[in-house]
Every structure is written in structure tokens, then in C-alpha cells.
Coordinates of C-alpha atoms and ligand atoms in Angstrom, one line a residue:
X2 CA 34.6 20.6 23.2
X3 CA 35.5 22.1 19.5
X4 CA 35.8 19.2 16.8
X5 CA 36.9 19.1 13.8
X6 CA 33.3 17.5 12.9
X7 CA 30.1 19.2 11.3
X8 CA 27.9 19.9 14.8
X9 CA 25.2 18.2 13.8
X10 CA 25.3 15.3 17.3
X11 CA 25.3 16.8 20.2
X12 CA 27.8 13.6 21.7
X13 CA 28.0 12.2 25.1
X14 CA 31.6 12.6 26.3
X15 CA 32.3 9.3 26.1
X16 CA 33.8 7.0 23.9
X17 CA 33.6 3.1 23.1
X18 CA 36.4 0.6 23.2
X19 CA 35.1 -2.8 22.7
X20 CA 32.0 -5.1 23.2
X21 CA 30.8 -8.4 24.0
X22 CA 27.1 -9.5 23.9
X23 CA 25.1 -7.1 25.9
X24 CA 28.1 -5.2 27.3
X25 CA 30.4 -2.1 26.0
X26 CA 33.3 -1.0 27.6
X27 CA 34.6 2.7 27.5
X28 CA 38.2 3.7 26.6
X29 CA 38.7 3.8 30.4
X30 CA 37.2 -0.1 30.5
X31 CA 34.4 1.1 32.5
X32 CA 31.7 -1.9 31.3
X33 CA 27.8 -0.5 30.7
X34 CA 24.8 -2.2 29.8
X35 CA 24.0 -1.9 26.4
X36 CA 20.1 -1.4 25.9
X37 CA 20.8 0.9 22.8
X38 CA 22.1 -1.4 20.7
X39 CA 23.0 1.6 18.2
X40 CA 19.7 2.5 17.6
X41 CA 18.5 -1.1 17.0
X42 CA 21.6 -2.3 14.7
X43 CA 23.4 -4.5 17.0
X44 CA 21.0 -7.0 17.6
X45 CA 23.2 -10.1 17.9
X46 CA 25.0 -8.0 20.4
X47 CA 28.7 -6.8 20.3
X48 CA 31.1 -9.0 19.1
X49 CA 28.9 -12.1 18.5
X50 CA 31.7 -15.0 17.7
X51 CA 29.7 -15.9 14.5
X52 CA 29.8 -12.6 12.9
X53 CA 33.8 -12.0 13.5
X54 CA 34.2 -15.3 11.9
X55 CA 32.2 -14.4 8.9
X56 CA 33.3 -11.0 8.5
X57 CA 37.1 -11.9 9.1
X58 CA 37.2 -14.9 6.7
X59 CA 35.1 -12.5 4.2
X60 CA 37.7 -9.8 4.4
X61 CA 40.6 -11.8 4.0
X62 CA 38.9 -13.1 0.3
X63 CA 36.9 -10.1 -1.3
X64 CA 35.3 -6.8 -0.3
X65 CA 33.9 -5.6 -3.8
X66 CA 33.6 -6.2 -6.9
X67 CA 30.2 -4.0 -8.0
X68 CA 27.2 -5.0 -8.9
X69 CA 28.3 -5.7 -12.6
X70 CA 29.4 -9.1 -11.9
X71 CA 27.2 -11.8 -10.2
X72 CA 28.1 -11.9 -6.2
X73 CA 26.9 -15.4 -5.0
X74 CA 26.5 -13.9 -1.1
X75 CA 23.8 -11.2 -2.3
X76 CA 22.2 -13.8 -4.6
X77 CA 22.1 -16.5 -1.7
X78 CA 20.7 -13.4 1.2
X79 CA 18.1 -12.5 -1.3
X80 CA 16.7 -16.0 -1.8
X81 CA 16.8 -16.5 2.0
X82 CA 14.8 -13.6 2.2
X83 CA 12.5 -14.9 -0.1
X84 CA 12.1 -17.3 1.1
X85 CA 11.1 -16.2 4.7
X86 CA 9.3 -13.0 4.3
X87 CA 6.8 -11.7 1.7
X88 CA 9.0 -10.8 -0.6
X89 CA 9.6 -12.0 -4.2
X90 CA 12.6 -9.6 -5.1
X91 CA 15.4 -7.6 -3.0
X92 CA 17.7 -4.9 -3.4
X93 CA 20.6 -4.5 -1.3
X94 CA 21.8 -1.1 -0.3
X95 CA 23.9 0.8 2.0
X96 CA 21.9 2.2 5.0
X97 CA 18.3 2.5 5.9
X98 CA 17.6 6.1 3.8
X99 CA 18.9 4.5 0.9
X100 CA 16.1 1.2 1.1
X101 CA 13.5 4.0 1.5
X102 CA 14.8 5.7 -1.7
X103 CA 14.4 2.3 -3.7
X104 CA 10.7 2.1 -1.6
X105 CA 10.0 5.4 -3.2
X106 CA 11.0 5.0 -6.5
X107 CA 9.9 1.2 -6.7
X108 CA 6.2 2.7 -6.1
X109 CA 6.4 5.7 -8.4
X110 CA 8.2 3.3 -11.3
X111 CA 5.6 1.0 -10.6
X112 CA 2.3 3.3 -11.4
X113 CA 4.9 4.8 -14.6
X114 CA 5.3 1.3 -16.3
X115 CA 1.3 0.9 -15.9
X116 CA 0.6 3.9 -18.1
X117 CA -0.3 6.0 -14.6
X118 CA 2.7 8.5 -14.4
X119 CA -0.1 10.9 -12.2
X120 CA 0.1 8.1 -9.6
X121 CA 3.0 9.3 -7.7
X122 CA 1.8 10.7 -4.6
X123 CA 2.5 9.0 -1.1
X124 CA 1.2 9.4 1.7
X125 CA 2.9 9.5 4.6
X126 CA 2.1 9.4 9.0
X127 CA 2.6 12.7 11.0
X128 CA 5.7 12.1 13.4
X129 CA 7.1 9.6 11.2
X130 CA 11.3 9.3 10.7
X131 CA 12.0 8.0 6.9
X132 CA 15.7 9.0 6.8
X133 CA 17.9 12.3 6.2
X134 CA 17.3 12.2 2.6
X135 CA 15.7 15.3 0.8
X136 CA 13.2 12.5 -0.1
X137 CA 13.0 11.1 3.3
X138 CA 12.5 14.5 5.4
X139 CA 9.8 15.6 2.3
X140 CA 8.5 12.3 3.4
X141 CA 8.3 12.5 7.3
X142 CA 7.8 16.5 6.8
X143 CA 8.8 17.0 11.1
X144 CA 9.5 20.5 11.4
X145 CA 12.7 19.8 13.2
X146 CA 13.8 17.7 10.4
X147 CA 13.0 20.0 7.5
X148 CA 13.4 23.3 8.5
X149 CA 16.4 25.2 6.5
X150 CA 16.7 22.6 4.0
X151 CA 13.8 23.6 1.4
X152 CA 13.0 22.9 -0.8
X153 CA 11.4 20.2 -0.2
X154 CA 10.3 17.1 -3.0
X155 CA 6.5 17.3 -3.8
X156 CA 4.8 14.8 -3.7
X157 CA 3.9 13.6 -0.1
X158 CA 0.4 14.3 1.7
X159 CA 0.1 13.5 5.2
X160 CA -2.2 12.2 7.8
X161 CA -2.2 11.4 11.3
X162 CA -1.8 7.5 12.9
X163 CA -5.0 6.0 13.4
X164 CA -7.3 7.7 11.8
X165 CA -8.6 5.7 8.8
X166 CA -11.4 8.3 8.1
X167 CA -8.5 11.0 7.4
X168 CA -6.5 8.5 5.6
X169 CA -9.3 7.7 3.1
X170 CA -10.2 11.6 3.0
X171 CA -6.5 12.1 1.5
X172 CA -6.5 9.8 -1.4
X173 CA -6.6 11.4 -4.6
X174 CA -6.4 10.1 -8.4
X175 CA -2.7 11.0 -7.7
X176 CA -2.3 8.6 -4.9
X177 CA 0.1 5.6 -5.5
X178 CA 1.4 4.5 -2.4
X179 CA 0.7 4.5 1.5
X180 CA 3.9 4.6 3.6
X181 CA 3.7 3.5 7.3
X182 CA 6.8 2.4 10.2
X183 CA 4.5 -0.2 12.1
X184 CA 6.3 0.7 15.3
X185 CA 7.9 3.9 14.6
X186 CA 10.6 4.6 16.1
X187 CA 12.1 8.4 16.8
X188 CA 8.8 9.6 16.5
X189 CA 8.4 7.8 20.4
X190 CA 8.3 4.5 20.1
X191 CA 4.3 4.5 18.6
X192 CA 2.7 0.8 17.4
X193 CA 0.0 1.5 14.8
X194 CA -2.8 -0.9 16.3
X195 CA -3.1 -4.2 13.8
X196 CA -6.9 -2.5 13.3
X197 CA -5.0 0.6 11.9
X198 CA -2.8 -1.4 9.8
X199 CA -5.4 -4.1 8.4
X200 CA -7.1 -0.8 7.5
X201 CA -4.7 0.7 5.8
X202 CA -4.3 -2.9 3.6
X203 CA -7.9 -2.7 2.5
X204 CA -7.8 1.0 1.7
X205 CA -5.0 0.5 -0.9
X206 CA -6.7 -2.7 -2.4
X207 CA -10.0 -0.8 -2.6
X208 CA -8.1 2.4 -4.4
X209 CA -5.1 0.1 -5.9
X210 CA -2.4 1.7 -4.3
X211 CA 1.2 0.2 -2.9
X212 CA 1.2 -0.6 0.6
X213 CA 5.1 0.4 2.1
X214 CA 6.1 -0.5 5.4
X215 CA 9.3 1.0 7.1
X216 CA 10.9 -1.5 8.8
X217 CA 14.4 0.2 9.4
X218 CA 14.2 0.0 13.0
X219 CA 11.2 -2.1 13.9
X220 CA 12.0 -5.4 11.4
X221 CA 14.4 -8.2 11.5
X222 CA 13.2 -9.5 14.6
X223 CA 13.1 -6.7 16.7
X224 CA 9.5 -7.2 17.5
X225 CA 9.7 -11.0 18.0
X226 CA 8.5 -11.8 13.7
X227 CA 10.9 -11.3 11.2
X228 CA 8.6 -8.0 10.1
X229 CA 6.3 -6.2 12.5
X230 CA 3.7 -5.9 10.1
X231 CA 3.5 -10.1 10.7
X232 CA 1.6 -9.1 13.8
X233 CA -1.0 -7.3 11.8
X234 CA -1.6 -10.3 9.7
X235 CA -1.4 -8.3 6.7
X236 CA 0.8 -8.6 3.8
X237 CA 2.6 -5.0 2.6
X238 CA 4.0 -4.4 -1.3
X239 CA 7.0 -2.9 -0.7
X240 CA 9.5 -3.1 2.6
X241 CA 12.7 -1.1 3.3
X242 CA 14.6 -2.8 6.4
X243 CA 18.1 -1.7 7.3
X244 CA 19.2 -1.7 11.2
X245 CA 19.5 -5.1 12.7
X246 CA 19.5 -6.9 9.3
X247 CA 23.4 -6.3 9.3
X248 CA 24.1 -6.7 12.9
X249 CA 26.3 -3.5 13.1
X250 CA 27.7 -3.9 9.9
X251 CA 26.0 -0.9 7.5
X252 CA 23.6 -2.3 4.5
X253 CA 19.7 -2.2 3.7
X254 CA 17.5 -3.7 1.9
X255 CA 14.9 -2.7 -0.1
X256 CA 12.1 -5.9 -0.3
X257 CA 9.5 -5.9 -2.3
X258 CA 6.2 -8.3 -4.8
X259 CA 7.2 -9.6 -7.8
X260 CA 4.2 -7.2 -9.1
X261 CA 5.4 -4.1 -7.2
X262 CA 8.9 -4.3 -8.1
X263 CA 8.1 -5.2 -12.0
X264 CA 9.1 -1.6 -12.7
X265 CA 12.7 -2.2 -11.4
X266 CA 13.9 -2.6 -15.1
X267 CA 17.9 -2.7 -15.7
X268 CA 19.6 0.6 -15.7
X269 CA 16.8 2.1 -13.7
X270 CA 18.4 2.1 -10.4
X271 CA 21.4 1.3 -9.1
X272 CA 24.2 1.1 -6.0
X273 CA 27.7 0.9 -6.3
X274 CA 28.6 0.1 -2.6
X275 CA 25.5 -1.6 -2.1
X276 CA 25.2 -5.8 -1.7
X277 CA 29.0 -6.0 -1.6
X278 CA 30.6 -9.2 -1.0
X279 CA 31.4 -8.3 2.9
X280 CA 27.8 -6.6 3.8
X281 CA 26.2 -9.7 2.0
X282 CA 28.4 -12.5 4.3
X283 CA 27.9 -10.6 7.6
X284 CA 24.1 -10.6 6.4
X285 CA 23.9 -13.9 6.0
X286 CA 25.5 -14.5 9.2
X287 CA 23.2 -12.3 11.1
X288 CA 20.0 -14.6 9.5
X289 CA 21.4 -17.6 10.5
X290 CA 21.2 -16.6 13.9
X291 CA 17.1 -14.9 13.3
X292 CA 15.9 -18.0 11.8
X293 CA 17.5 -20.8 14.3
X294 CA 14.3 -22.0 15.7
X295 CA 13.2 -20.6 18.7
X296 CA 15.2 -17.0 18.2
X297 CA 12.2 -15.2 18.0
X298 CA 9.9 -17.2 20.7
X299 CA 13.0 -15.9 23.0
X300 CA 12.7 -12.3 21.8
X301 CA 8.5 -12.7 22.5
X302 CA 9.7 -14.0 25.5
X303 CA 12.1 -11.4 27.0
X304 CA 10.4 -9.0 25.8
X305 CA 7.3 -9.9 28.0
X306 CA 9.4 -10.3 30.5
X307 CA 11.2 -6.6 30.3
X308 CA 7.4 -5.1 29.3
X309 CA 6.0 -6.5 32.7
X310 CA 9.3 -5.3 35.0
X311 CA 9.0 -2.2 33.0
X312 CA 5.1 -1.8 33.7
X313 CA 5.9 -2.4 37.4
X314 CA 8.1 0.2 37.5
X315 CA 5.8 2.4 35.8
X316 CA 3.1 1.5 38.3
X317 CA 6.1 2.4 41.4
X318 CA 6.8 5.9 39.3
X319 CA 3.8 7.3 37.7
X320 CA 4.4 11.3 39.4
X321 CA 7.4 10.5 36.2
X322 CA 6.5 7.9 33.9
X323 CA 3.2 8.0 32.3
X324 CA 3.4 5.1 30.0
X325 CA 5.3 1.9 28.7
X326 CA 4.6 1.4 24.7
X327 CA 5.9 -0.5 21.7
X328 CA 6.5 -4.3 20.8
X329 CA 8.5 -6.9 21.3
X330 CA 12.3 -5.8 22.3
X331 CA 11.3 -1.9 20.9
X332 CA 10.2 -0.4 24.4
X333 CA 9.2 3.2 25.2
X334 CA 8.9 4.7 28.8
X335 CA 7.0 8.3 28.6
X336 CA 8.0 10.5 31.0
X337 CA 6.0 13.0 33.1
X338 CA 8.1 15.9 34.2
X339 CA 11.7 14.6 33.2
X340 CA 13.6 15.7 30.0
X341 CA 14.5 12.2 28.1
X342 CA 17.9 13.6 26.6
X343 CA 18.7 14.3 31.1
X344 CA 17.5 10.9 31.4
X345 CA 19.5 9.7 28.7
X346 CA 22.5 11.0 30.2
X347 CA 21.8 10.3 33.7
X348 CA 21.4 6.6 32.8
X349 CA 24.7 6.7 30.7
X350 CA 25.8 8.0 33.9
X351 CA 25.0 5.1 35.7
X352 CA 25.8 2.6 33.1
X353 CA 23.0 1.8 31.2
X354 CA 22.6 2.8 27.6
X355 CA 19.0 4.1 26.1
X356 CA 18.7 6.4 23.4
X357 CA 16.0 9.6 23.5
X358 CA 12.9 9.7 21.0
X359 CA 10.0 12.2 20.5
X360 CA 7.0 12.9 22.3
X361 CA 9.1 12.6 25.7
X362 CA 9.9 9.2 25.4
X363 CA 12.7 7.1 26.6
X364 CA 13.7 3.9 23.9
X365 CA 14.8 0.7 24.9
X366 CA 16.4 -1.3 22.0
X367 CA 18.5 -4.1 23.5
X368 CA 20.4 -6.7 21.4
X369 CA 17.7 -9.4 20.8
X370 CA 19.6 -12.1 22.7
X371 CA 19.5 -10.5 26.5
X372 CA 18.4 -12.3 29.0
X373 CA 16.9 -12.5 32.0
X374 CA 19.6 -11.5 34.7
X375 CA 20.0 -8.1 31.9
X376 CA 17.0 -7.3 32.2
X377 CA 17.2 -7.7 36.1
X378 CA 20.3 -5.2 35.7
X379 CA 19.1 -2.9 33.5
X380 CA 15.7 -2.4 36.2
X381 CA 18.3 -1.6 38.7
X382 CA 20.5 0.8 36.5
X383 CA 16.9 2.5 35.7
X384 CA 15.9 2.3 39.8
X385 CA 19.2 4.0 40.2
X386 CA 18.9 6.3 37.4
X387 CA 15.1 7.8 38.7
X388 CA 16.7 8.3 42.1
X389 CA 19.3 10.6 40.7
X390 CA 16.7 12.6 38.9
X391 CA 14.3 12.7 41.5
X392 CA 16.5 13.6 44.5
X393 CA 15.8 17.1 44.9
X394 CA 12.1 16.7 44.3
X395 CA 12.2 14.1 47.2
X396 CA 14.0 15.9 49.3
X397 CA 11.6 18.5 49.0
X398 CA 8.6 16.3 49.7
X399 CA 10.1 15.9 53.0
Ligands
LIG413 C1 17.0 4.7 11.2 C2 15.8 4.8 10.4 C3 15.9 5.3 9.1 C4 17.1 5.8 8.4 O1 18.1 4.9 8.4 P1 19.7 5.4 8.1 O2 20.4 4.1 8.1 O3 20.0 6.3 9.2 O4 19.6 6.0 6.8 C5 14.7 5.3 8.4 N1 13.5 4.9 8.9 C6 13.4 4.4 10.2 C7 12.1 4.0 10.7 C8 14.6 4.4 11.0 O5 14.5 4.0 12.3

């Protein structure tokens, strides 16, 4: 179909109405299950009665102002954060690329106010996904992501996941900051092992350097803690979360130490869009829900719950599905033999929603607040999904 769009999506021909909770309904009010969630953003679900009220009574008050004046909403989501995470000092922004900008610069600023301007050198994971940014794509260097768009920023060296000995080997006197997703995401739905990550901790104490943790997709509860890197048991510098932390609606934020963010002096960055009154009351919204008690024992405990159903299927399909991997409510089924953008489309097909990722992989990223009888649905729809694929080879096994 010509569009009057740039052709850089490849769409599915179909289009959304409306949603509510786990459900989305097409312009033709056919209903699928929704166990894309956007990529990870909407995970209160569609429609979730709490956010409409917030976001409604917020729009009929004030939608900006700037960042010149105080805005009590961003003030009140950045001592709530504080207050539950790691992190001493926030900066709201408007989409995930953006909280990795503020990471980057955060890091570099930091090492510049010490009297270390050299330091500015990050290192960064091989099949990592930072963000369409010049920065960002410099950062993640993926050949798919780069290529025609050179050239690229300096100042990124990287190293492949796991491997602590090759980590070590590539920091320099110009080293200021390691930059890991704990889970990431497009690059397949890969956990770095909590030995990997508690490694990586004591590598930038020993050397001094920032420890950065992308959390745009793998944060805000998506692995059953607030951050991933809580499983880990370590504690990072810096933090750029974006995704689920607005529930659909689009802001990020970049999180950060009191120490690693002392650079952040006024004047030195800025956002015009970015904390605005409406981004900041839908955030708060979506945290009330992450931090009623027992939210994330229920994600821990779906999750589980999907991971086995999803194993057993695995163990029923392994001539097509090599592997189940990731954490929490951030699931990726590796196929053997099937493409994953087919797959995509033959599940959309039979109305279940799952986005592609690299290395072959399959993503599952429900809304957080599924439940069992979804979960039972969504096995089906994937049953029903591998028997459309499969047919032919079937049949021709006789
Ligand atoms: C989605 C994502 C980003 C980029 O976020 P945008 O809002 O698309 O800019 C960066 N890092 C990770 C790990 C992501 O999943």
C-alpha cells in the first residue's frame, strides 16, 4: 500500500480501535489478545479506569507550562521515585532515546566537573538497542541500525555479554562509564546473568567508572522489581527508564546518584516538552498502581506461571522452538526453522499480539496485570499459531 509516511515500518495491515485491559479491538471490532503491550509501554493495560481519570481531569486543567516554572506533579513523581528506587535525582523527558541522551551526558559531565574531561568513553554490549539517536545507534553500533547514517559519535568501545575478562581488557584511562540493558530487549530478549552484572559493579568501583543500566524496556516492573538490576543485587549510577513508566502515555526518565548527577548544573541540559504537567499526572497514576503492595509478587507470579506453560510448550515443539529466555513478564521463545516476523504475523493472524526481536526470537511483553485464564488463551492462540506454520511440514511427515 503507498503512504504518505517515510517507509521506515514495514506495518501490519491492520489497525486499532480501542482497548481494555489485555484486549484491543481492530477498526472492524475484531478483539485480540494483547501480549505486545506496544513494545512493553502499556503495562497497566489499555484503557485502565485510573489512568483515564487522571489523564482526563489533567487535561481539562493544564498541559504545559515549561520547565521554567515549578510543576508540583514532576516534583511529587521525582520524590516518589526517590524514594523507591536508587535514585537521589530525576529528569523527566520525552521518550526512552532521550533518558539515554541525559545517561550519556550525565556520565561524561560527571568525569568533566572532576577535572577528567579524557574520561568520556563508554562502553557498551554487542547486540544492544539504546535508541534511534546518532548517540544511541554510536552506542549500540548494530550494523542494521547504523549503516547509512555515518558518521557516527566517537566515543563508544564495545564488548560482548558475559565476558568479564573482555570487559576488563577494554578499559582504558579514557573509560568513564559502562552501559548495560539487564534484559535487553530487541537484541532477543537476553538477561545478563546477576554474576555478569555484580561483575560489571566491581569493575567500575575498582577503575571508578559510572555504572548505566538501560531500563527502557526491562524496568518499571516489568521483571517483577521496580528495576531489573534489583535482581542482581547491585546498585547502578545512572538509569534511563522510559516504556511502562507512562503507561502508554510518551515520557522518560533519566535517574540517577546524587554523586553521578552532581554535574547536572543549571543551563547544562534541558527539555522543553519534557516533565509536563499531563506526562507527570499519568505518571503518577501509573506508580500508584506498581507500588500497591502485592503488584509485583503478581507479576513474579504470572510470570512463572506463563514461563512454565511456555517451557511446556517448548518441550511439545523443540523441531521449532529451541529456547524460552528472559525475566519476569519479558519472555523470549527462540525459534528453530521459523522466521519470527512470519510468526509475528501468523499469530496477529490468529489474534494474539507478540512483537519480533533479534537472534530469531519471538517477545512476549504483556501488560503486567494478566492473569491466569490470558495466559491460558494466549497458549492456545500460540498452539494455533505453530499449527498454521507447521502444516505443510506435517503434512509432509506423513
Ligand atoms: C525502546 C528502547 C529504547 C528507545 O526508546 P524510544 O522511546 O523508542 O526512544 C532504548 N533502549 C531500550 C532498551 C529500549 O527497549
Amino acid at each position: 500500500m503507498t503512504s504518505a509516511l517515510m517507509s521506515v515500518y514495514r506495518q501490519a495491515e491492520v489497525a486499532f480501535d480501542h482497548g481494555k485491559g489485555a484486549y484491543i479491538f481492530d477498526v472492524n471490532g475484531r478483539q485480540y489478545l494483547d501480549f505486545n503491550a506496544g513494545i512493553a509501554v502499556s503495562s497497566l493495560g489499555h484503557a485502565h479506569p485510573h489512568l483515564v481519570k487522571t489523564l482526563q481531569d489533567q487535561a481539562a486543567k493544564l498541559w504545559h507550562t515549561s520547565n521554567l516554572y515549578r510543576i508540583p506533579h514532576q516534583d511529587r513523581l521525582a520524590e516518589r521515585l526517590v524514594e523507591n528506587t536508587f535514585a537521589e535525582k530525576c529528569f523527566f523527558v520525552n521518550s526512552g532515546v532521550e533518558a539515554i541522551e541525559c545517561a550519556i551526558k550525565t556520565a561524561r559531565k560527571y568525569f568533566y566537573d572532576k577535572g577528567q574531561p579524557e574520561k568520556n568513553r563508554i562502553i557498551t554490549l554487542e547486540g544492544a538497542f539504546h535508541g534511534r539517536s546518532m548517540a544511541a545507534i554510536s552506542a549500540a553500533g548494530q550494523e542494521k541500525l547504523v549503516t547509512g547514517f555515518g558518521p557516527l559519535l566517537p566515543g563508544f568501545d564495545r564488548v560482548i555479554p558475559g565476558d568479564l575478562e573482555a570487559m576488563k581488557m577494554a578499559i582504558t584511562p579514557e573509560t568513564a562509564a559502562i552501559m548495560v540493558e539487564p534484559v535487553q530487549g530487541e537484541g532477543g530478549v537476553n538477561p545478563l546473568s546477576d554474576a555478569y552484572m555484580q561483575g560489571v559493579r566491581a569493575l567500575c568501583d575498582e577503575h571508578g567508572l559510572l555504572m548505566i543500566c538501560d531500563e527502557i524496556q526491562c524496568g518499571m516492573g516489568r521483571t517483577g522489581k521496580m528495576f531489573a538490576f534489583e535482581w542482581s543485587g547491585i546498585t547502578p549510577d545512572i538509569v534511563a527508564a522510559a516504556k511502562g513508566i507512562g503507561g502508554g502515555f510518551p515520557f522518560g526518565a533519566c535517574l540517577a546518584t546524587a554523586e553521578a548527577a552532581s554535574g547536572m548544573t543549571p543551563g547544562s541540559h534541558g527539555t522543553t516538552y519534557g516533565g509536563n504537567p499531563l506526562a507527570m499526572a499519568v505518571g503518577n497514576a501509573v506508580l500508584d498502581e506498581l507500588l500497591k503492595p502485592g503488584f509485583l509478587d503478581h507479576v513474579i507470579d504470572i510470570a512463572a506461571y506463563l514461563k512454565a506453560a511456555l517451557d511446556d510448550f517448548a518441550s511439545r515443539h523443540h523441531n521449532v522452538v529451541e529456547a524460552v529466555r528472559g525475566r519476569g513478564l519479558m519472555l523470549g521463545v527462540k525459534l528453530r526453522g521459523l522466521d519470527p516476523r512470519e510468526t509475528v504475523a501468523a499469530a496477529l493472524a490468529n489474534g494474539l499480539l507478540v512483537a519480533p526481536a533479534g537472534d530469531n526470537v519471538i517477545r512476549l511483553l504483556p501488560p503486567l496485570i494478566i492473569e491466569r485464564p490470558q495466559v491460558d488463551e494466549a497458549m492456545v492462540l500460540l498452539e494455533k499459531t505453530l499449527a498454521s506454520l507447521t502444516q505443510d511440514v506435517e503434512n509432509d511427515a506423513g
